[in-house]
C-alpha atoms as one frame of an Amber mdcrd trajectory, in Angstrom:
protein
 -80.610  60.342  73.623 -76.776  61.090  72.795 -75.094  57.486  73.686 -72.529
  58.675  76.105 -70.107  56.226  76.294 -69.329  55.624  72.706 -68.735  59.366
  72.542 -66.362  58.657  75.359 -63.962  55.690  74.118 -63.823  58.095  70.724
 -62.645  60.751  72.548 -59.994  57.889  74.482 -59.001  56.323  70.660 -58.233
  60.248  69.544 -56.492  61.388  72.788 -54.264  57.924  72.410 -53.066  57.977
  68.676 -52.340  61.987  69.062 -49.642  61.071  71.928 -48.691  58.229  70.021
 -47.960  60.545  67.124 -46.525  63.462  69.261 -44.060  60.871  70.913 -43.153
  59.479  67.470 -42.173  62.673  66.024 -40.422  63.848  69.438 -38.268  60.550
  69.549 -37.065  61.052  65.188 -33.749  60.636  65.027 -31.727  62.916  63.125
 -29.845  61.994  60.629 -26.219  63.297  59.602 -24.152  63.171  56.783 -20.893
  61.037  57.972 -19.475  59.845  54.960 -19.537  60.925  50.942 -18.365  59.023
  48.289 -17.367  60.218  44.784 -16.516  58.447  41.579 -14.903  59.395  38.225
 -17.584  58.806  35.197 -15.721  59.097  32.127 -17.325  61.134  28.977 -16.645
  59.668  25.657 -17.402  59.871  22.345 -19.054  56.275  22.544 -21.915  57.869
  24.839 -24.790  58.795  22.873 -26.018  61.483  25.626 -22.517  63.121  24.736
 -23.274  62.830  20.811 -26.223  64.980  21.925 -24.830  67.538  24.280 -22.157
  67.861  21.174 -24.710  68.553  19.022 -27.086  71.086  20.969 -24.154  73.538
  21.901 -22.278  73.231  18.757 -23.910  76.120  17.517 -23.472  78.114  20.133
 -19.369  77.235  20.306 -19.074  78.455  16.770 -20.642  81.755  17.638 -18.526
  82.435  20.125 -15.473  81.248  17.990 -16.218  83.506  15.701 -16.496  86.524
  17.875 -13.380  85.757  20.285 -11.519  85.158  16.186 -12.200  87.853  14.662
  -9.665  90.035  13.684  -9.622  93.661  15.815  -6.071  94.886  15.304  -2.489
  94.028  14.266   0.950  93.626  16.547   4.498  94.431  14.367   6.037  92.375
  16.667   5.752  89.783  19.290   5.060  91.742  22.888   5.856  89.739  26.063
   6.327  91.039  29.890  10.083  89.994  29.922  12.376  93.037  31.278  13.849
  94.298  34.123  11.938  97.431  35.086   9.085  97.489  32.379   8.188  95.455
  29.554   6.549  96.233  25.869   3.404  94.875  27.040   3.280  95.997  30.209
   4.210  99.610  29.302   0.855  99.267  26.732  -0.944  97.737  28.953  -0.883
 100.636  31.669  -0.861 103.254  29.037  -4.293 101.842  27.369  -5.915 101.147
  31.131  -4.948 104.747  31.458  -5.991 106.247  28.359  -9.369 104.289  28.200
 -10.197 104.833  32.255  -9.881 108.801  32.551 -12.777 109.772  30.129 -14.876
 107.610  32.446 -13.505 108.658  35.781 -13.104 112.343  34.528 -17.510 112.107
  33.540 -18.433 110.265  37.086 -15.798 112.510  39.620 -14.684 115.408  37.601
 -11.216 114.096  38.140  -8.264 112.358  36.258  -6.386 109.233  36.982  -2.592
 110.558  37.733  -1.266 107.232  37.176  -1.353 103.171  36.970  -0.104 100.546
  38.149  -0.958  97.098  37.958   0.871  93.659  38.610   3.111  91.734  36.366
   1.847  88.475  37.114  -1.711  89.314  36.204  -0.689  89.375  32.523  -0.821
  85.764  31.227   0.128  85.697  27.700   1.932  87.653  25.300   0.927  89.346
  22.317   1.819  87.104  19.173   3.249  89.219  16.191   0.511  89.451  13.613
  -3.392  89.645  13.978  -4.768  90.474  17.390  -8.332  89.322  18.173 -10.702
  89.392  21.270  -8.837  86.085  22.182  -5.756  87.758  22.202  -7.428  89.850
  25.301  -9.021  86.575  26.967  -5.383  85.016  26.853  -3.549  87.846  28.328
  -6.688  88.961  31.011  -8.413  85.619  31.799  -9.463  86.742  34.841 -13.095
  89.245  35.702 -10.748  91.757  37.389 -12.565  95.455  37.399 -10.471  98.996
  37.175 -10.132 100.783  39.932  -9.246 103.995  41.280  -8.363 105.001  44.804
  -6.968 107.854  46.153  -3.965 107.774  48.190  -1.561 110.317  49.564   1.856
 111.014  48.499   3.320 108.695  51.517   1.445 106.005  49.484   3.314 106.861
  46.427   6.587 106.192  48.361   5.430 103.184  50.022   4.128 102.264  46.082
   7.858 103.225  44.909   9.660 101.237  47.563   7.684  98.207  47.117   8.506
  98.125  42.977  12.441  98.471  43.681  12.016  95.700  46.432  10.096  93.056
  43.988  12.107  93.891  40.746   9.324  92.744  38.617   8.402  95.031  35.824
   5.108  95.395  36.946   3.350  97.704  34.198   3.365 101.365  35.204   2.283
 104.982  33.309   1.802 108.316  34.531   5.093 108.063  36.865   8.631 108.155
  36.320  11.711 107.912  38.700  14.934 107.738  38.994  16.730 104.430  41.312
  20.577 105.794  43.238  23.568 103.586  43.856  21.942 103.132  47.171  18.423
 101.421  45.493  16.738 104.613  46.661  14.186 106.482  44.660  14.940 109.866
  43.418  13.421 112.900  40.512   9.830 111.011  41.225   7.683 112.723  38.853
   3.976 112.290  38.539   2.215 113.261  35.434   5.810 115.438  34.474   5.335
 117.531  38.306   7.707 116.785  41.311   6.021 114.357  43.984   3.626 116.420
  46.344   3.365 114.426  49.779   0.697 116.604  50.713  -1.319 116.206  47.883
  -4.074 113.406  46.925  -3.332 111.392  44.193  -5.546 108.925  42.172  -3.859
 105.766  41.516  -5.918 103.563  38.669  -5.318  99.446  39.436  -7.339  96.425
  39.644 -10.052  95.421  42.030  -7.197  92.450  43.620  -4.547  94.604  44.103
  -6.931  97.663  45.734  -7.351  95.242  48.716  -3.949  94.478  49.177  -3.149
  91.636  46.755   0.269  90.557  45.696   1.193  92.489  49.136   0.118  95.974
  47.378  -0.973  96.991  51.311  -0.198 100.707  50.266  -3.673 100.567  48.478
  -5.852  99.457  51.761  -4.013 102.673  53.260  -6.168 104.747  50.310  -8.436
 107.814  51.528 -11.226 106.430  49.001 -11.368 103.613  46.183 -14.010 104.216
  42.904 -15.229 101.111  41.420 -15.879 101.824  37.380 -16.598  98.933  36.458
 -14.600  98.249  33.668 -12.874  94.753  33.109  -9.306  95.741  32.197 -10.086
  92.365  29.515 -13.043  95.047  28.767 -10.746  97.651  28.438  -8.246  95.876
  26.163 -10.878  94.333  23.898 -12.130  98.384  23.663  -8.808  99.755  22.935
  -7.839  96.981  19.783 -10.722  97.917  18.324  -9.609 101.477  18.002  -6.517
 101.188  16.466  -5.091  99.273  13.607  -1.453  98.321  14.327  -0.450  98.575
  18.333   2.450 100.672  19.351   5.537  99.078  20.239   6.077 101.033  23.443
   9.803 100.711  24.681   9.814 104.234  26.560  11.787 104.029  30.382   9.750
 104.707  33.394  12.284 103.572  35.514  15.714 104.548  35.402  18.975 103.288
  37.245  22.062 105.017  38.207  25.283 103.517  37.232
């Protein structure tokens, strides 16, 4: 015979710690971050956990010393961005992002790059007379900006011209030449050695920061389409030393002034 009431004040026991439990859990309070603290630990050489770290990646710094010293061309003479309408390394600069981007965009789209332009401040070092290396490109291109192309109409272009006469800043340019009046207003634009078309499509080559507007470049956000290859300009530079021997000394006007 099945001894009812036991079976009873087990199911009571049960029935009591489950609501217990339930009303634990629904009363938890939650808990918030209000405060964080943060202190300096200094590293030195005294620490034997340094010693270690020293020691493990040692090997691995000397590899890449070796490949960011090594020797890929050679500069005749110091190259810096200091001018007042272009500069030696900024005139380079354009002219290699240029020469190294068509081939790529010409295999992808079936269509050339008419010209560059890219900012001056986003070249950070100069190039030192005497051996360039892969450092050399670090220095100058520290940051993981990409080349890009977009397409913009010939409005753009004047909008592009305006803002360059309005900042003053030889900001490196190729594939474009014009011509500033007494009255700072652009004349004789000439793209690729052809007269300024307003009504034709042109494919500007730049950096991924400046294609959305950066430095105040807004002209770019106005493009008709934008073509992401890819290709760090540090990338591109590293490329391009390799190539040659000595770099060019380019001093050629892309920018002239009326007197």
């Amino acid at each position: 015979m099945v001894n009812l009431k036991n079976y009873s004040v087990g199911i009571k026991y049960f029935v009591l710690f489950l609501t217990f439990t339930l009303g634990i859990s629904g009363c938890q309070q939650k808990l918030y971050v209000s405060r964080i603290v943060g202190k300096e630990i200094p590293i030195t050489d005294q620490n034997s956990e340094v010693s270690e770290i020293k020691d493990f990646i040692k090997p691995y710094r000397e590899r890449i010393d070796q490949d960011l010293n090594t020797v890929l061309a050679y500069a005749p003479e110091t190259l810096d961005k200091s001018g007042e309408w272009q500069s030696a390394i900024g005139n380079l600069f354009a002219d290699v992002v240029l020469k190294k981007g068509n081939p790529i965009f010409m295999a992808r789209e079936k269509k050339s790059i008419d010209l560059v332009l890219l900012n001056h401040g986003g070249i950070r070092s100069i190039i030192p007379k005497g051996n360039v290396t892969a450092r050399t490109a670090f220095e100058i291109m520290p940051f993981e900006n990409s080349l890009v192309v977009v397409a913009v109409k010939g409005e753009q272009i004047m909008e592009m011209i305006q803002y360059i006469i309005k900042e003053k800043k030889p900001h490196p340019l190729t594939g474009m030449t014009f011509i500033i009046d007494k009255n700072s207003e652009p004349k004789t634009i000439l793209i690729q050695g052809a007269p300024l078309d307003n009504n034709k499509i042109y494919y500007v080559g730049t950096n991924d920061y400046l294609s959305n507007g950066g430095d105040n470049m807004v002209f770019f956000k106005k493009g008709v389409q934008k073509y992401d290859l890819d290709y760090k300009l540090r990338n591109i530079l590293i490329d391009y030393f390799k190539e040659v021997d000595t770099l060019p000394v380019v001093l050629d006007k892309r920018i002239f002034v009326e007197k």
